[in-house]
């Protein structure tokens, strides 16, 4: 038996035939997944599909409308990513965003050329015709632009419905065919009213009934698990985070005692968390097999400093421990994981090389629970959340009556503190970070800001700095505080925390954690940085 992964595209969309859906064709924009998430905020299911999807496949999936994402290419390049031409004549409403609008204009008979002036960042959009797309909106809105090409000639049947000072054709429409294009990005928070633009397209233009809700998804997911698993047993890779914990509650509701939760204490959890996890699940009569493996994991990382190598070693060891322990507790046919949509996307993506037309893999970082599974792994995967965003999982958790302490828990990476201790991993360095991280979280909670921050944690740097303590020179470790606000982890902004809170945290860490003489605050957003440092 070999491991299998859930189809990340067409299968899921087809499974949601009971609700209206929007297909989002991805041309490589960094915001493509954000479009999908924003559409779901309208209570309409959305799914990312490759731009190369065929017209016949789209017909089979039966979406109510199509959104074409932005992308880094120029639509007039020889090897620019293109749609199946038949999609333009399907009769479905289509909204083109940035590159998607340019491709629409180009393919339907218009002209797209390099702009005299490139437009990046905020721009005031003047709406010249409201129609269905801009219905109920003010005559101007602050939009977010990111383009060097511009539409200079419209296809037949289209009219300009929006412009900026730098872009004469910033929004277009063919109302009769239900085709629209916007040069700006309505999906980003910088576009004021962008969510209404998307909702107008989804509801007013496509006629979606806004029937995608987590209470319905619970029933659907339980039914699918039962259908997939039958009377077989599932082994759950429980990390204690929101995702795997919610998955435990879902699976327990679906299959009861056929579920076995296994928590591997690899030595990289935060202070007191392993014990808290076991106690919390015991309260809800969900048994957890607690595997002590700290020495095993830490020994494998001796001398390792490269973050990708850390992740791969931890992932490999994680699977080996599971394989060994499941043999004692099994047999099991299925392995459950709390993989989320952003995990899948960040782990691997592709873009088109405009010079050669080749599809190039783009990887930001590996995730511990996505890919890399050995071919001889004796499990099939169960990943009910592989198409959900983090905020959707939290909504799902409340539907399942997961304890609020778990629901609001900040995201925590699978490799844990191993990728927050920058550089070599040792017991001493882990202990230092645990104590500093405990103070950070304790103070955030005491100031009543825990729920306002998406993530907040400490990072231990591999460098030392000079300081003065007790009138003596010190040469000690440095801690960086990382705090961000976000809705789904795909993009994030650094949190503007009160100075008195930062001062308290800094003072406590320096005074209470041996070996630390300097505390810093990370003021970088995502992008260009990632939330985690490694």
C-alpha positions as CSV (number, residue, x, y, z in Angstrom):
1,X,0.0,0.0,0.0
2,X,1.4,3.4,-0.9
3,X,0.6,6.9,0.3
4,X,-1.8,9.0,-1.7
5,X,-2.6,12.7,-1.5
6,X,-5.9,14.4,-2.0
7,X,-6.5,16.0,-5.4
8,X,-5.8,19.7,-4.8
9,X,-8.1,20.9,-7.4
10,X,-10.9,19.6,-9.6
11,X,-12.1,16.8,-7.2
12,X,-12.8,19.2,-4.4
13,X,-14.8,21.6,-6.6
14,X,-16.8,18.7,-8.0
15,X,-17.5,17.5,-4.4
16,X,-19.2,20.8,-3.6
17,X,-22.0,20.3,-6.2
18,X,-24.6,21.1,-3.5
19,X,-23.4,24.7,-3.4
20,X,-22.7,27.4,-6.0
21,X,-19.0,27.8,-6.8
22,X,-16.6,30.2,-8.5
23,X,-13.6,28.8,-10.3
24,X,-10.4,30.9,-10.0
25,X,-7.9,30.3,-12.7
26,X,-4.4,30.9,-11.4
27,X,-1.9,32.8,-13.6
28,X,0.8,33.0,-10.9
29,X,-0.1,36.1,-8.9
30,X,1.0,36.2,-5.3
31,X,-2.6,37.2,-4.5
32,X,-4.3,34.3,-6.3
33,X,-5.1,32.4,-3.1
34,X,-6.4,35.6,-1.5
35,X,-9.0,35.9,-4.3
36,X,-10.2,32.5,-3.3
37,X,-10.4,33.4,0.3
38,X,-12.3,36.7,-0.4
39,X,-14.8,34.9,-2.5
40,X,-15.5,32.5,0.3
41,X,-16.1,35.5,2.5
42,X,-19.2,36.1,0.4
43,X,-20.4,32.6,1.5
44,X,-19.7,31.2,-1.9
45,X,-17.3,28.3,-2.4
46,X,-14.3,29.0,-4.5
47,X,-11.5,26.8,-5.8
48,X,-8.1,27.5,-7.4
49,X,-7.5,25.8,-10.7
50,X,-4.5,26.0,-13.1
51,X,-5.0,28.4,-16.0
52,X,-4.5,25.5,-18.3
53,X,-7.7,23.8,-17.3
54,X,-9.8,22.8,-20.3
55,X,-13.2,24.1,-21.2
56,X,-14.6,20.6,-21.0
57,X,-13.2,20.1,-17.5
58,X,-14.8,23.4,-16.4
59,X,-18.1,22.4,-17.8
60,X,-17.9,19.2,-15.7
61,X,-17.2,21.1,-12.6
62,X,-20.1,23.5,-13.3
63,X,-19.0,26.7,-11.6
64,X,-21.4,29.7,-11.7
65,X,-18.6,32.1,-12.8
66,X,-14.8,32.4,-13.4
67,X,-12.2,34.8,-12.0
68,X,-8.9,35.1,-13.8
69,X,-6.1,36.0,-11.4
70,X,-3.2,38.4,-11.9
71,X,0.3,37.2,-12.9
72,X,3.8,38.2,-13.6
73,X,3.8,37.8,-17.4
74,X,2.8,40.0,-20.3
75,X,-0.1,38.6,-22.2
76,X,1.5,39.4,-25.6
77,X,4.7,37.4,-24.9
78,X,5.3,34.4,-27.0
79,X,5.1,32.0,-24.1
80,X,2.6,33.9,-21.9
81,X,0.1,31.6,-20.1
82,X,-3.1,31.4,-22.1
83,X,-6.7,30.1,-21.6
84,X,-8.3,27.4,-23.5
85,X,-10.0,29.7,-26.2
86,X,-13.3,27.8,-25.8
87,X,-13.6,29.2,-22.3
88,X,-14.4,32.7,-23.6
89,X,-17.5,31.3,-25.4
90,X,-18.8,29.2,-22.5
91,X,-21.4,31.8,-21.6
92,X,-20.2,32.0,-18.0
93,X,-19.6,35.4,-16.3
94,X,-15.8,36.2,-16.2
95,X,-13.9,38.7,-14.1
96,X,-10.3,39.4,-15.1
97,X,-8.0,40.8,-12.4
98,X,-4.8,42.7,-13.6
99,X,-3.2,40.1,-15.9
100,X,-6.6,38.5,-16.2
101,X,-8.1,41.7,-17.6
102,X,-5.2,42.2,-20.0
103,X,-5.6,38.7,-21.3
104,X,-9.3,39.2,-21.7
105,X,-8.8,42.3,-23.8
106,X,-5.9,40.7,-25.8
107,X,-7.7,37.5,-26.6
108,X,-11.0,39.1,-27.5
109,X,-9.6,41.5,-30.1
110,X,-8.3,44.4,-28.1
111,X,-4.7,45.7,-27.7
112,X,-2.4,45.5,-24.7
113,X,1.0,47.4,-24.7
114,X,3.7,48.3,-22.2
115,X,2.5,51.4,-20.4
116,X,4.3,54.7,-20.6
117,X,4.1,54.9,-16.8
118,X,4.0,51.9,-14.6
119,X,1.5,52.0,-11.7
120,X,2.3,50.3,-8.4
121,X,0.6,50.9,-5.1
122,X,-2.4,53.0,-4.2
123,X,-4.3,54.8,-6.9
124,X,-7.6,56.7,-6.8
125,X,-10.1,54.9,-9.1
126,X,-12.9,57.0,-10.7
127,X,-15.9,54.9,-11.6
128,X,-17.3,56.1,-14.9
129,X,-20.2,53.5,-15.1
130,X,-21.4,51.5,-12.1
131,X,-23.5,48.7,-13.7
132,X,-23.6,45.4,-11.8
133,X,-19.9,45.3,-10.9
134,X,-19.8,48.7,-9.0
135,X,-23.4,48.7,-7.9
136,X,-24.0,50.5,-4.6
137,X,-20.4,52.0,-4.5
138,X,-19.1,55.5,-4.3
139,X,-17.9,57.2,-7.5
140,X,-14.3,56.9,-6.4
141,X,-12.4,54.3,-4.5
142,X,-8.8,53.8,-3.3
143,X,-7.4,50.9,-5.3
144,X,-4.2,48.9,-5.3
145,X,-2.3,48.7,-8.6
146,X,0.6,46.5,-9.7
147,X,1.1,46.6,-13.4
148,X,3.4,47.8,-16.2
149,X,1.2,46.9,-19.2
150,X,-2.0,48.6,-20.1
151,X,-5.1,48.0,-22.3
152,X,-4.9,50.6,-25.1
153,X,-7.7,49.4,-27.3
154,X,-10.9,47.7,-26.2
155,X,-12.4,44.6,-27.8
156,X,-15.8,45.0,-29.5
157,X,-18.7,45.2,-27.0
158,X,-16.6,46.5,-24.1
159,X,-16.7,49.9,-22.5
160,X,-14.4,51.6,-19.9
161,X,-16.1,51.7,-16.5
162,X,-13.2,53.0,-14.4
163,X,-10.0,55.0,-14.7
164,X,-7.1,56.5,-12.7
165,X,-4.9,59.4,-13.4
166,X,-2.2,57.1,-14.8
167,X,-4.4,54.4,-16.4
168,X,-7.2,55.5,-18.8
169,X,-8.5,51.9,-18.9
170,X,-8.6,50.7,-15.3
171,X,-11.9,48.8,-15.4
172,X,-13.9,47.4,-18.4
173,X,-17.2,45.7,-18.9
174,X,-19.2,43.9,-21.5
175,X,-22.5,43.8,-19.6
176,X,-24.3,41.8,-22.2
177,X,-21.8,38.9,-22.0
178,X,-21.2,39.3,-18.3
179,X,-17.5,39.9,-18.8
180,X,-15.6,42.4,-16.6
181,X,-12.0,43.4,-16.1
182,X,-10.3,45.4,-13.4
183,X,-6.7,46.5,-13.6
184,X,-6.5,46.8,-9.8
185,X,-6.5,44.1,-7.1
186,X,-9.9,44.0,-5.4
187,X,-8.8,41.1,-3.2
188,X,-6.2,43.0,-1.2
189,X,-7.1,45.1,1.9
190,X,-5.5,48.2,0.4
191,X,-8.3,48.4,-2.1
192,X,-11.1,50.1,-0.2
193,X,-14.4,48.5,-1.3
194,X,-12.6,45.7,-3.0
195,X,-14.6,43.1,-1.2
196,X,-17.8,44.7,-2.4
197,X,-16.5,44.5,-6.0
198,X,-16.0,40.8,-5.6
199,X,-19.3,40.3,-3.9
200,X,-21.1,42.2,-6.6
201,X,-19.5,39.9,-9.2
202,X,-20.3,36.7,-7.3
203,X,-23.9,37.7,-6.3
204,X,-25.1,40.3,-8.8
205,X,-23.4,39.0,-11.9
206,X,-23.0,35.2,-11.3
207,X,-26.2,34.8,-9.2
208,X,-24.6,32.7,-6.5
209,X,-26.9,31.9,-3.6
210,X,-24.2,32.4,-0.8
211,X,-24.7,28.9,0.6
212,X,-21.1,28.0,1.6
213,X,-21.1,27.8,5.4
214,X,-19.1,25.8,7.9
215,X,-22.2,24.2,9.4
216,X,-22.9,22.6,6.1
217,X,-19.2,21.7,5.6
218,X,-19.2,19.8,8.9
219,X,-21.9,17.4,7.6
220,X,-20.2,17.1,4.2
221,X,-16.8,16.4,5.7
222,X,-18.1,13.8,8.1
223,X,-19.9,12.0,5.3
224,X,-16.9,12.1,3.1
225,X,-14.6,10.7,5.8
226,X,-17.1,7.9,6.5
227,X,-17.3,7.1,2.8
228,X,-13.5,7.2,2.3
229,X,-12.6,5.2,5.5
230,X,-15.5,2.8,5.9
231,X,-14.8,0.5,8.9
232,X,-11.0,1.1,8.8
233,X,-9.0,2.8,11.5
234,X,-7.4,6.3,11.3
235,X,-4.2,7.4,12.9
236,X,-4.1,11.2,13.5
237,X,-0.9,13.1,13.6
238,X,-1.9,15.4,16.4
239,X,0.3,18.5,17.0
240,X,-2.0,20.3,19.5
241,X,-2.6,23.2,17.2
242,X,-6.0,24.5,16.0
243,X,-5.9,22.5,12.8
244,X,-5.0,19.0,14.1
245,X,-7.1,19.5,17.2
246,X,-10.2,20.5,15.3
247,X,-9.5,17.5,13.0
248,X,-9.5,15.2,16.0
249,X,-12.9,16.5,17.1
250,X,-14.2,16.1,13.5
251,X,-12.8,12.5,13.1
252,X,-14.0,11.5,16.6
253,X,-17.5,12.6,15.6
254,X,-17.3,10.8,12.3
255,X,-15.7,7.4,13.3
256,X,-15.6,7.4,17.2
257,X,-13.2,4.8,18.6
258,X,-11.8,3.9,15.2
259,X,-9.7,7.1,15.6
260,X,-6.3,6.9,17.4
261,X,-4.6,10.2,18.1
262,X,-0.9,10.1,18.5
263,X,1.1,13.1,19.8
264,X,4.9,12.9,19.4
265,X,6.8,15.0,21.9
266,X,9.8,15.8,19.7
267,X,11.2,18.4,22.1
268,X,10.2,21.5,20.1
269,X,6.9,22.4,21.8
270,X,6.4,25.6,23.8
271,X,6.6,25.5,27.6
272,X,4.1,23.2,29.3
273,X,2.2,22.5,26.1
274,X,2.6,18.7,25.8
275,X,1.1,18.2,29.3
276,X,-1.7,20.8,28.6
277,X,-2.6,19.0,25.4
278,X,-3.0,15.6,26.9
279,X,-5.1,17.0,29.8
280,X,-7.4,19.0,27.5
281,X,-8.2,16.1,25.3
282,X,-8.8,13.8,28.2
283,X,-11.5,16.2,29.4
284,X,-13.4,15.4,26.1
285,X,-12.7,11.7,26.3
286,X,-10.6,11.7,23.2
287,X,-7.6,9.5,24.1
288,X,-4.1,10.5,23.0
289,X,-1.1,8.2,22.7
290,X,1.8,10.3,24.1
291,X,5.1,9.4,22.5
292,X,8.3,10.7,24.2
293,X,10.9,11.2,21.5
294,X,12.8,14.3,22.5
295,X,16.3,12.8,22.6
296,X,15.7,11.1,19.2
297,X,14.8,14.3,17.4
298,X,17.3,16.6,19.0
299,X,20.2,14.1,18.3
300,X,19.3,14.1,14.6
301,X,19.6,17.9,14.4
302,X,23.1,18.1,16.0
303,X,25.2,20.5,14.0
304,X,22.4,21.3,11.5
305,X,21.8,25.0,10.8
306,X,20.1,25.1,7.4
307,X,16.3,25.6,7.9
308,X,15.3,23.5,4.9
309,X,17.5,20.7,6.2
310,X,15.9,21.0,9.7
311,X,12.4,20.7,8.2
312,X,13.3,17.7,6.1
313,X,15.1,15.9,9.0
314,X,12.1,16.6,11.4
315,X,9.6,15.5,8.7
316,X,11.6,12.3,8.0
317,X,11.9,11.5,11.7
318,X,8.3,12.3,12.3
319,X,7.2,9.8,9.7
320,X,9.6,7.1,11.0
321,X,8.4,7.5,14.5
322,X,4.8,7.3,13.3
323,X,5.7,4.2,11.3
324,X,7.2,2.5,14.3
325,X,4.6,3.4,16.8
326,X,1.6,2.7,14.5
327,X,3.0,-0.8,14.1
328,X,2.6,-1.2,17.8
329,X,-0.9,0.3,18.0
330,X,-2.2,-0.7,14.6
331,X,-2.9,-1.9,12.1
332,X,-4.0,1.4,10.5
333,X,-5.0,2.1,6.9
334,X,-5.3,5.9,7.1
335,X,-3.2,8.8,8.3
336,X,-5.0,12.0,9.1
337,X,-3.3,15.4,8.9
338,X,-4.5,19.0,9.5
339,X,-3.0,20.3,6.2
340,X,-4.5,23.6,5.1
341,X,-4.8,25.2,1.7
342,X,-2.0,27.8,2.3
343,X,0.3,24.9,3.4
344,X,-0.2,23.3,0.0
345,X,0.3,26.5,-1.9
346,X,3.4,27.7,-0.1
347,X,5.1,24.3,-0.3
348,X,5.1,24.3,-4.1
349,X,3.9,26.4,-6.9
350,X,4.7,27.1,-10.6
351,X,5.1,29.9,-13.0
352,X,5.7,30.2,-16.7
353,X,9.1,31.3,-18.0
354,X,8.3,34.0,-20.6
355,X,11.4,33.2,-22.6
356,X,11.0,29.5,-22.9
357,X,7.4,28.7,-22.0
358,X,8.6,26.2,-19.5
359,X,6.7,25.7,-16.2
360,X,9.1,26.5,-13.4
361,X,8.6,25.2,-9.8
362,X,8.6,28.0,-7.2
363,X,9.1,26.9,-3.6
364,X,9.1,29.2,-0.6
365,X,9.7,26.7,2.1
366,X,8.8,23.1,2.9
367,X,5.9,22.2,5.3
368,X,6.2,19.3,7.6
369,X,2.9,17.8,6.5
370,X,2.9,18.5,2.8
371,X,4.8,16.3,0.4
372,X,8.0,14.5,1.0
373,X,6.2,11.3,2.2
374,X,8.1,8.1,1.4
375,X,6.7,5.9,-1.3
376,X,6.5,2.9,0.9
377,X,4.6,4.6,3.7
378,X,1.8,2.2,4.7
379,X,-1.0,4.8,5.0
380,X,-3.5,6.6,2.8
381,X,-4.0,10.2,3.7
382,X,-7.1,11.8,5.1
383,X,-6.9,15.6,4.8
384,X,-10.4,17.1,5.2
385,X,-9.0,20.6,5.7
386,X,-6.7,20.7,2.7
387,X,-8.9,23.2,0.9
388,X,-9.8,25.3,4.0
389,X,-8.2,28.6,5.2
390,X,-7.2,29.0,8.8
391,X,-10.1,31.3,9.7
392,X,-12.5,28.7,8.2
393,X,-11.0,26.0,10.4
394,X,-11.7,28.2,13.4
395,X,-15.3,28.6,12.3
396,X,-15.5,24.9,11.9
397,X,-14.0,24.3,15.3
398,X,-16.8,26.3,16.9
399,X,-19.4,24.3,15.0
400,X,-17.8,21.2,16.6
401,X,-17.7,22.8,20.1
402,X,-13.9,22.6,20.3
403,X,-12.8,24.4,23.5
404,X,-12.3,28.1,23.0
405,X,-8.7,27.8,24.4
406,X,-7.8,25.7,21.4
407,X,-9.8,27.7,18.9
408,X,-8.0,31.0,19.6
409,X,-4.6,29.4,20.0
410,X,-2.0,31.1,17.8
411,X,-0.7,29.1,14.8
412,X,2.4,27.0,15.6
413,X,4.6,25.5,12.9
414,X,5.0,21.7,12.8
415,X,8.8,21.9,13.3
416,X,8.0,24.1,16.4
417,X,10.8,25.9,18.1
418,X,13.4,24.1,15.9
419,X,12.8,26.8,13.3
420,X,12.6,29.6,15.8
421,X,16.0,28.8,17.2
422,X,17.9,30.2,14.3
423,X,21.1,28.1,13.8
424,X,22.1,25.0,15.6
425,X,19.6,23.3,18.0
426,X,20.7,22.4,21.5
427,X,18.8,21.7,24.7
428,X,20.2,24.8,26.2
429,X,19.2,27.0,23.3
430,X,15.7,25.5,23.3
431,X,15.3,26.1,27.0
432,X,16.4,29.7,26.6
433,X,13.8,30.3,23.8
434,X,11.1,28.5,25.7
435,X,11.5,30.8,28.7
436,X,11.6,33.9,26.6
437,X,8.6,32.8,24.5
438,X,6.6,32.0,27.7
439,X,7.1,35.6,28.9
440,X,6.1,37.0,25.5
441,X,2.8,35.1,25.4
442,X,2.1,35.6,29.1
443,X,2.4,39.4,28.7
444,X,0.3,39.5,25.5
445,X,-2.5,37.7,27.3
446,X,-2.3,39.9,30.5
447,X,-2.6,43.0,28.3
448,X,-5.7,41.6,26.6
449,X,-4.2,41.5,23.2
450,X,-3.9,37.8,22.5
451,X,-7.0,37.6,20.3
452,X,-6.0,40.8,18.4
453,X,-2.7,39.3,17.3
454,X,-2.5,36.5,14.7
455,X,0.9,35.2,16.0
456,X,3.4,36.4,18.5
457,X,6.5,34.6,19.5
458,X,10.2,34.8,20.1
459,X,13.2,34.0,17.9
460,X,16.6,33.1,19.3
461,X,19.4,34.4,17.0
462,X,22.7,32.6,16.4
463,X,24.7,35.8,17.1
464,X,25.9,37.3,20.3
465,X,25.9,41.0,21.3
466,X,27.8,43.1,23.8
467,X,25.9,44.5,26.8
468,X,26.3,45.8,30.3
469,X,24.8,44.1,33.3
470,X,25.7,44.7,36.9
471,X,28.4,47.1,35.7
472,X,30.1,44.3,33.8
473,X,30.5,43.7,30.1
474,X,28.4,40.9,28.8
475,X,28.4,39.0,25.5
476,X,25.1,37.2,25.3
477,X,22.3,36.0,23.1
478,X,19.6,38.1,21.4
479,X,15.8,37.5,21.2
480,X,13.7,38.9,18.5
481,X,9.9,39.5,19.1
482,X,7.8,38.7,16.1
483,X,4.1,39.8,16.2
484,X,1.8,40.0,13.2
485,X,-1.8,40.7,12.4
486,X,-3.4,38.7,9.7
487,X,-6.7,37.0,8.6
488,X,-5.3,33.8,7.1
489,X,-1.5,33.8,7.3
490,X,-1.2,34.4,3.5
491,X,-0.3,38.0,4.0
492,X,0.5,39.6,7.4
493,X,1.4,43.0,8.8
494,X,3.6,43.6,11.8
495,X,1.5,44.4,14.9
496,X,1.7,48.0,16.3
497,X,2.0,46.9,19.9
498,X,2.0,49.4,22.8
499,X,5.4,50.5,23.8
500,X,4.7,49.8,27.4
501,X,4.0,46.1,26.5
502,X,7.2,45.8,24.5
503,X,9.1,47.5,27.4
504,X,7.7,45.0,29.9
505,X,8.5,42.0,27.8
506,X,12.0,43.2,27.1
507,X,12.7,44.0,30.8
508,X,11.3,40.6,31.9
509,X,13.3,38.6,29.3
510,X,16.6,40.3,30.1
511,X,16.0,40.0,33.9
512,X,14.5,36.5,34.0
513,X,16.1,34.5,31.2
514,X,19.8,33.7,31.7
515,X,22.0,34.4,28.8
516,X,19.9,37.2,27.1
517,X,21.1,40.8,27.1
518,X,19.2,42.2,24.1
519,X,15.6,42.2,22.8
520,X,14.5,43.4,19.4
521,X,11.2,43.8,17.6
522,X,10.6,42.7,14.0
523,X,8.8,45.4,11.9
524,X,8.6,43.5,8.6
525,X,5.4,42.5,6.9
526,X,4.6,39.4,4.8
527,X,5.5,39.9,2.0
528,X,8.4,40.6,1.6
529,X,9.2,38.5,4.7
530,X,7.5,35.3,5.9
531,X,5.9,35.1,9.3
532,X,8.4,32.5,10.6
533,X,12.1,33.3,10.3
534,X,13.1,29.9,9.0
